[in-house]
Amino acid sequence: IPARYASTRFPGKPLADLLGKPLIAHVIERALEAKSVQGVLVATDDERIASAVEAHGKAKAVMTSPDCASGSDRIAEVVAKFPDADIIVNVQGDEPLMPAEVIDQAVAALVSDPNCAVSTAKIRITNEADFLSPNVVKVVCDLEGRALYFSRSPIPSLSRAPELRFQEEDKTYTAYPPTYKHFGLYVYRRDALLQFVKMPPTPLELLEKLEQLRFLENGYSIRVVETTLDSIGVDTLEDLERARQIMINYKR
């Protein structure tokens, strides 16, 4: 779990209180619910986050360089210190609602496909706003469930098939083939992750601001599992409140 204190939109986010615990504690607990996970490490460059993780007591905090360019770089720095870890799961540090079942699904997909270097997940888009939003990353796959491309633009284009568009009256969506958003979770093979951080950023990665494109542009295969279990990343105080309400309702 990569966790930074500095965030442009929400500084100190991993330590934000969520039902009496820091946000990062909920992320750790979700990860530990996955049957395929043998242990949780939090990769951070901030002593305050490390202290909160150690106080929570269910994961180990590992300090990383403050100069890591991305979450993958931060994870790779930690993985290099643990030679026995052959499959690495990257759960974002702002995902307190990450379903354990999706982690297990993505791990199983990677383990069962020796030709894939990475696996991740997708969920069907059900409203026009998500399809059009540059903040919602879309993914298209081949017939075997391997990623062809990820984009912030609406893909695939529905402009030539008016009958496949969103229904104006209630904004529901019935397109076929369905469109999918990318679910922020990665499972890597150790060698692929360590190679990834040595490769320079690629043109499409820089254009889209999506680091997973570096894998595709270098010829690596990404397996994408479909899930119906959604999650929300906490990027703002409003997101934190949304997560709080969902968790309160779930506990009822």
mmCIF file of C-alpha atoms in Angstrom:
data_model
loop_
_atom_site.group_PDB
_atom_site.id
_atom_site.type_symbol
_atom_site.label_atom_id
_atom_site.label_comp_id
_atom_site.label_asym_id
_atom_site.label_seq_id
_atom_site.Cartn_x
_atom_site.Cartn_y
_atom_site.Cartn_z
ATOM 1 C CA ILE A 1 0.000 0.000 0.000
ATOM 2 C CA PRO A 2 1.755 3.218 -1.112
ATOM 3 C CA ALA A 3 0.846 6.144 1.169
ATOM 4 C CA ARG A 4 1.997 9.760 0.892
ATOM 5 C CA TYR A 5 1.315 12.580 3.326
ATOM 6 C CA ALA A 6 1.704 15.326 0.724
ATOM 7 C CA SER A 7 -1.354 15.606 -1.508
ATOM 8 C CA THR A 8 -2.374 18.666 -3.470
ATOM 9 C CA ARG A 9 -6.098 18.159 -2.883
ATOM 10 C CA PHE A 10 -6.032 16.543 0.562
ATOM 11 C CA PRO A 11 -2.779 16.833 2.571
ATOM 12 C CA GLY A 12 -2.432 14.222 5.318
ATOM 13 C CA LYS A 13 -5.144 12.065 3.725
ATOM 14 C CA PRO A 14 -3.875 8.664 5.036
ATOM 15 C CA LEU A 15 -4.270 9.944 8.608
ATOM 16 C CA ALA A 16 -7.749 11.448 8.140
ATOM 17 C CA ASP A 17 -10.211 10.113 10.714
ATOM 18 C CA LEU A 18 -12.749 7.628 9.391
ATOM 19 C CA LEU A 19 -15.032 6.153 12.054
ATOM 20 C CA GLY A 20 -12.412 6.514 14.765
ATOM 21 C CA LYS A 21 -9.453 5.125 12.797
ATOM 22 C CA PRO A 22 -7.024 6.677 10.334
ATOM 23 C CA LEU A 23 -7.990 6.107 6.702
ATOM 24 C CA ILE A 24 -4.888 3.960 6.112
ATOM 25 C CA ALA A 25 -6.027 1.508 8.837
ATOM 26 C CA HIS A 26 -9.207 0.740 6.882
ATOM 27 C CA VAL A 27 -7.176 0.137 3.701
ATOM 28 C CA ILE A 28 -4.923 -2.300 5.608
ATOM 29 C CA GLU A 29 -7.950 -4.157 7.010
ATOM 30 C CA ARG A 30 -9.565 -4.490 3.569
ATOM 31 C CA ALA A 31 -6.328 -5.896 2.123
ATOM 32 C CA LEU A 32 -5.982 -8.405 4.962
ATOM 33 C CA GLU A 33 -9.505 -9.698 4.267
ATOM 34 C CA ALA A 34 -8.252 -11.066 0.924
ATOM 35 C CA LYS A 35 -7.549 -14.801 1.171
ATOM 36 C CA SER A 36 -4.616 -14.541 -1.245
ATOM 37 C CA VAL A 37 -2.753 -11.884 0.772
ATOM 38 C CA GLN A 38 -0.048 -13.217 3.096
ATOM 39 C CA GLY A 39 1.046 -9.909 4.585
ATOM 40 C CA VAL A 40 0.633 -6.147 4.205
ATOM 41 C CA LEU A 41 3.397 -3.565 3.883
ATOM 42 C CA VAL A 42 2.759 0.180 3.807
ATOM 43 C CA ALA A 43 5.330 2.052 1.720
ATOM 44 C CA THR A 44 5.610 5.645 2.928
ATOM 45 C CA ASP A 45 8.059 8.536 3.110
ATOM 46 C CA ASP A 46 6.423 10.088 6.180
ATOM 47 C CA GLU A 47 7.150 9.167 9.804
ATOM 48 C CA ARG A 48 3.629 10.182 10.896
ATOM 49 C CA ILE A 49 2.067 7.614 8.577
ATOM 50 C CA ALA A 50 4.614 4.974 9.623
ATOM 51 C CA SER A 51 3.778 5.623 13.291
ATOM 52 C CA ALA A 52 0.033 5.302 12.646
ATOM 53 C CA VAL A 53 0.569 2.004 10.798
ATOM 54 C CA GLU A 54 2.719 0.568 13.585
ATOM 55 C CA ALA A 55 0.204 1.733 16.219
ATOM 56 C CA HIS A 56 -2.609 0.010 14.302
ATOM 57 C CA GLY A 57 -0.515 -3.155 14.548
ATOM 58 C CA LYS A 58 -1.754 -5.159 11.544
ATOM 59 C CA ALA A 59 0.813 -4.160 8.911
ATOM 60 C CA LYS A 60 4.467 -3.213 8.695
ATOM 61 C CA ALA A 61 5.512 0.282 7.630
ATOM 62 C CA VAL A 62 8.556 0.532 5.360
ATOM 63 C CA MET A 63 10.184 3.921 4.809
ATOM 64 C CA THR A 64 10.897 4.878 1.196
ATOM 65 C CA SER A 65 12.662 7.730 -0.557
ATOM 66 C CA PRO A 66 10.726 11.023 -0.766
ATOM 67 C CA ASP A 67 11.806 11.205 -4.423
ATOM 68 C CA CYS A 68 9.677 8.291 -5.709
ATOM 69 C CA ALA A 69 7.970 9.432 -8.911
ATOM 70 C CA SER A 70 4.917 7.187 -8.506
ATOM 71 C CA GLY A 71 3.234 4.612 -6.307
ATOM 72 C CA SER A 72 4.802 1.857 -8.415
ATOM 73 C CA ASP A 73 8.282 3.275 -7.808
ATOM 74 C CA ARG A 74 7.550 3.399 -4.090
ATOM 75 C CA ILE A 75 6.373 -0.229 -4.092
ATOM 76 C CA ALA A 76 9.338 -1.401 -6.177
ATOM 77 C CA GLU A 77 11.729 0.163 -3.673
ATOM 78 C CA VAL A 78 10.103 -1.897 -0.902
ATOM 79 C CA VAL A 79 9.843 -5.105 -2.948
ATOM 80 C CA ALA A 80 13.591 -5.006 -3.620
ATOM 81 C CA LYS A 81 14.072 -5.516 0.145
ATOM 82 C CA PHE A 82 11.816 -8.608 0.229
ATOM 83 C CA PRO A 83 13.282 -11.205 -2.176
ATOM 84 C CA ASP A 84 10.683 -13.873 -1.325
ATOM 85 C CA ALA A 85 7.708 -11.821 -2.560
ATOM 86 C CA ASP A 86 6.890 -13.128 -6.049
ATOM 87 C CA ILE A 87 3.362 -11.711 -6.519
ATOM 88 C CA ILE A 88 2.787 -8.135 -5.341
ATOM 89 C CA VAL A 89 -0.624 -6.529 -4.875
ATOM 90 C CA ASN A 90 -0.799 -2.735 -5.088
ATOM 91 C CA VAL A 91 -3.832 -1.344 -3.245
ATOM 92 C CA GLN A 92 -3.991 2.453 -3.324
ATOM 93 C CA GLY A 93 -3.633 4.075 0.098
ATOM 94 C CA ASP A 94 -6.902 5.992 -0.367
ATOM 95 C CA GLU A 95 -9.208 2.979 -0.978
ATOM 96 C CA PRO A 96 -10.914 2.222 2.371
ATOM 97 C CA LEU A 97 -13.716 0.309 0.611
ATOM 98 C CA MET A 98 -11.555 -1.953 -1.580
ATOM 99 C CA PRO A 99 -13.426 -5.301 -1.783
ATOM 100 C CA ALA A 100 -11.213 -8.232 -0.767
ATOM 101 C CA GLU A 101 -12.956 -10.403 -3.384
ATOM 102 C CA VAL A 102 -11.606 -8.203 -6.180
ATOM 103 C CA ILE A 103 -8.053 -8.571 -4.853
ATOM 104 C CA ASP A 104 -8.454 -12.367 -4.830
ATOM 105 C CA GLN A 105 -9.973 -12.314 -8.325
ATOM 106 C CA ALA A 106 -7.074 -10.273 -9.747
ATOM 107 C CA VAL A 107 -4.440 -12.436 -8.018
ATOM 108 C CA ALA A 108 -6.059 -15.630 -9.360
ATOM 109 C CA ALA A 109 -6.142 -14.170 -12.886
ATOM 110 C CA LEU A 110 -2.413 -13.407 -12.835
ATOM 111 C CA VAL A 111 -1.439 -16.749 -11.290
ATOM 112 C CA SER A 112 -3.447 -18.662 -13.912
ATOM 113 C CA ASP A 113 -1.924 -16.800 -16.887
ATOM 114 C CA PRO A 114 1.880 -17.176 -17.072
ATOM 115 C CA ASN A 115 1.973 -14.898 -20.130
ATOM 116 C CA CYS A 116 0.683 -11.913 -18.168
ATOM 117 C CA ALA A 117 2.931 -9.578 -16.194
ATOM 118 C CA VAL A 118 0.187 -7.612 -14.469
ATOM 119 C CA SER A 119 -3.493 -7.942 -13.629
ATOM 120 C CA THR A 120 -6.083 -5.370 -12.676
ATOM 121 C CA ALA A 121 -9.877 -4.989 -12.668
ATOM 122 C CA LYS A 122 -12.704 -3.213 -14.469
ATOM 123 C CA ILE A 123 -16.310 -2.419 -13.663
ATOM 124 C CA ARG A 124 -19.142 -1.612 -16.055
ATOM 125 C CA ILE A 125 -19.960 2.065 -16.600
ATOM 126 C CA THR A 126 -23.619 2.787 -15.903
ATOM 127 C CA ASN A 127 -23.890 6.543 -16.397
ATOM 128 C CA GLU A 128 -22.936 9.068 -19.012
ATOM 129 C CA ALA A 129 -21.064 11.348 -16.601
ATOM 130 C CA ASP A 130 -18.511 8.619 -15.812
ATOM 131 C CA PHE A 131 -18.113 7.760 -19.488
ATOM 132 C CA LEU A 132 -17.338 11.383 -20.376
ATOM 133 C CA SER A 133 -15.282 12.325 -17.300
ATOM 134 C CA PRO A 134 -11.483 12.566 -17.737
ATOM 135 C CA ASN A 135 -11.196 11.642 -14.053
ATOM 136 C CA VAL A 136 -12.711 8.208 -14.756
ATOM 137 C CA VAL A 137 -10.207 6.011 -16.579
ATOM 138 C CA LYS A 138 -11.744 3.786 -19.244
ATOM 139 C CA VAL A 139 -10.352 0.451 -20.438
ATOM 140 C CA VAL A 140 -10.977 -1.649 -23.551
ATOM 141 C CA CYS A 141 -9.948 -5.314 -23.712
ATOM 142 C CA ASP A 142 -9.478 -8.068 -26.262
ATOM 143 C CA LEU A 143 -11.732 -11.136 -26.376
ATOM 144 C CA GLU A 144 -9.512 -12.931 -23.851
ATOM 145 C CA GLY A 145 -9.767 -10.138 -21.271
ATOM 146 C CA ARG A 146 -6.357 -8.558 -21.859
ATOM 147 C CA ALA A 147 -6.105 -4.767 -21.902
ATOM 148 C CA LEU A 148 -5.829 -3.135 -25.310
ATOM 149 C CA TYR A 149 -5.799 0.450 -24.022
ATOM 150 C CA PHE A 150 -6.586 2.693 -21.052
ATOM 151 C CA SER A 151 -7.740 6.283 -21.589
ATOM 152 C CA ARG A 152 -9.234 9.307 -19.894
ATOM 153 C CA SER A 153 -11.213 9.884 -23.092
ATOM 154 C CA PRO A 154 -14.484 8.014 -23.764
ATOM 155 C CA ILE A 155 -13.503 4.671 -25.322
ATOM 156 C CA PRO A 156 -14.758 2.954 -27.384
ATOM 157 C CA SER A 157 -16.350 5.716 -29.436
ATOM 158 C CA LEU A 158 -20.138 5.419 -29.578
ATOM 159 C CA SER A 159 -20.524 8.200 -32.166
ATOM 160 C CA ARG A 160 -21.292 5.807 -35.059
ATOM 161 C CA ALA A 161 -23.898 3.841 -33.160
ATOM 162 C CA PRO A 162 -26.598 6.250 -31.933
ATOM 163 C CA GLU A 163 -28.760 3.382 -30.689
ATOM 164 C CA LEU A 164 -25.951 2.385 -28.309
ATOM 165 C CA ARG A 165 -25.713 5.752 -26.621
ATOM 166 C CA PHE A 166 -26.911 6.702 -23.184
ATOM 167 C CA GLN A 167 -30.673 7.122 -22.880
ATOM 168 C CA GLU A 168 -31.310 10.853 -22.549
ATOM 169 C CA GLU A 169 -34.425 10.545 -20.371
ATOM 170 C CA ASP A 170 -32.900 8.850 -17.344
ATOM 171 C CA LYS A 171 -29.182 8.771 -18.246
ATOM 172 C CA THR A 172 -29.178 4.981 -18.004
ATOM 173 C CA TYR A 173 -26.843 3.101 -20.229
ATOM 174 C CA THR A 174 -27.473 0.022 -22.329
ATOM 175 C CA ALA A 175 -24.562 -0.031 -24.765
ATOM 176 C CA TYR A 176 -23.290 -3.220 -26.308
ATOM 177 C CA PRO A 177 -20.459 -3.894 -26.142
ATOM 178 C CA PRO A 178 -20.533 -2.397 -22.643
ATOM 179 C CA THR A 179 -17.992 0.220 -21.634
ATOM 180 C CA TYR A 180 -15.812 -0.167 -18.559
ATOM 181 C CA LYS A 181 -13.947 1.961 -16.084
ATOM 182 C CA HIS A 182 -10.630 0.881 -14.659
ATOM 183 C CA PHE A 183 -10.622 -0.203 -11.030
ATOM 184 C CA GLY A 184 -7.553 1.165 -9.187
ATOM 185 C CA LEU A 185 -5.838 -2.080 -8.200
ATOM 186 C CA TYR A 186 -2.740 -3.793 -9.606
ATOM 187 C CA VAL A 187 -1.204 -7.226 -9.119
ATOM 188 C CA TYR A 188 2.349 -7.573 -10.471
ATOM 189 C CA ARG A 189 4.832 -10.338 -10.984
ATOM 190 C CA ARG A 190 7.975 -9.336 -9.102
ATOM 191 C CA ASP A 191 10.239 -9.206 -12.183
ATOM 192 C CA ALA A 192 7.744 -7.156 -14.179
ATOM 193 C CA LEU A 193 7.469 -4.528 -11.433
ATOM 194 C CA LEU A 194 11.246 -4.244 -11.000
ATOM 195 C CA GLN A 195 11.652 -3.931 -14.790
ATOM 196 C CA PHE A 196 8.827 -1.388 -15.005
ATOM 197 C CA VAL A 197 10.534 1.162 -12.767
ATOM 198 C CA LYS A 198 13.741 0.926 -14.808
ATOM 199 C CA MET A 199 11.919 1.768 -18.048
ATOM 200 C CA PRO A 200 11.623 5.441 -18.980
ATOM 201 C CA PRO A 201 8.109 6.926 -19.107
ATOM 202 C CA THR A 202 6.494 6.319 -22.499
ATOM 203 C CA PRO A 203 4.742 8.778 -24.868
ATOM 204 C CA LEU A 204 1.165 7.595 -24.267
ATOM 205 C CA GLU A 205 1.774 7.292 -20.519
ATOM 206 C CA LEU A 206 2.851 10.947 -20.440
ATOM 207 C CA LEU A 207 -0.039 12.031 -22.669
ATOM 208 C CA GLU A 208 -2.756 10.266 -20.641
ATOM 209 C CA LYS A 209 -0.974 10.522 -17.264
ATOM 210 C CA LEU A 210 -1.571 6.771 -16.758
ATOM 211 C CA GLU A 211 1.492 4.772 -15.725
ATOM 212 C CA GLN A 212 -0.041 1.397 -16.692
ATOM 213 C CA LEU A 213 0.378 2.410 -20.338
ATOM 214 C CA ARG A 214 4.148 2.027 -19.862
ATOM 215 C CA PHE A 215 3.555 -1.728 -19.568
ATOM 216 C CA LEU A 216 1.426 -1.862 -22.735
ATOM 217 C CA GLU A 217 3.793 0.336 -24.748
ATOM 218 C CA ASN A 218 6.679 -1.974 -23.819
ATOM 219 C CA GLY A 219 4.791 -5.082 -24.945
ATOM 220 C CA TYR A 220 3.717 -6.426 -21.551
ATOM 221 C CA SER A 221 0.312 -8.065 -21.220
ATOM 222 C CA ILE A 222 -2.227 -6.871 -18.611
ATOM 223 C CA ARG A 223 -5.028 -9.241 -17.601
ATOM 224 C CA VAL A 224 -8.262 -7.433 -16.639
ATOM 225 C CA VAL A 225 -10.918 -9.146 -14.506
ATOM 226 C CA GLU A 226 -14.492 -7.886 -14.457
ATOM 227 C CA THR A 227 -16.135 -7.115 -11.138
ATOM 228 C CA THR A 228 -19.500 -5.756 -10.040
ATOM 229 C CA LEU A 229 -18.150 -4.658 -6.633
ATOM 230 C CA ASP A 230 -17.359 -0.958 -6.720
ATOM 231 C CA SER A 231 -15.037 1.087 -4.534
ATOM 232 C CA ILE A 232 -14.321 4.794 -4.125
ATOM 233 C CA GLY A 233 -10.973 6.501 -3.841
ATOM 234 C CA VAL A 234 -10.809 9.290 -1.273
ATOM 235 C CA ASP A 235 -9.365 12.380 -2.980
ATOM 236 C CA THR A 236 -11.325 15.107 -1.177
ATOM 237 C CA LEU A 237 -13.141 15.786 2.094
ATOM 238 C CA GLU A 238 -16.396 15.133 0.224
ATOM 239 C CA ASP A 239 -15.127 11.672 -0.768
ATOM 240 C CA LEU A 240 -14.205 10.998 2.866
ATOM 241 C CA GLU A 241 -17.742 11.876 3.964
ATOM 242 C CA ARG A 242 -19.173 9.635 1.239
ATOM 243 C CA ALA A 243 -17.014 6.738 2.419
ATOM 244 C CA ARG A 244 -18.112 7.392 6.006
ATOM 245 C CA GLN A 245 -21.800 7.241 5.066
ATOM 246 C CA ILE A 246 -21.342 4.043 3.032
ATOM 247 C CA MET A 247 -19.540 2.364 5.934
ATOM 248 C CA ILE A 248 -22.153 3.473 8.484
ATOM 249 C CA ASN A 249 -24.962 2.143 6.267
ATOM 250 C CA TYR A 250 -23.082 -1.114 5.680
ATOM 251 C CA LYS A 251 -22.628 -1.684 9.413
ATOM 252 C CA ARG A 252 -26.383 -1.341 9.928
#
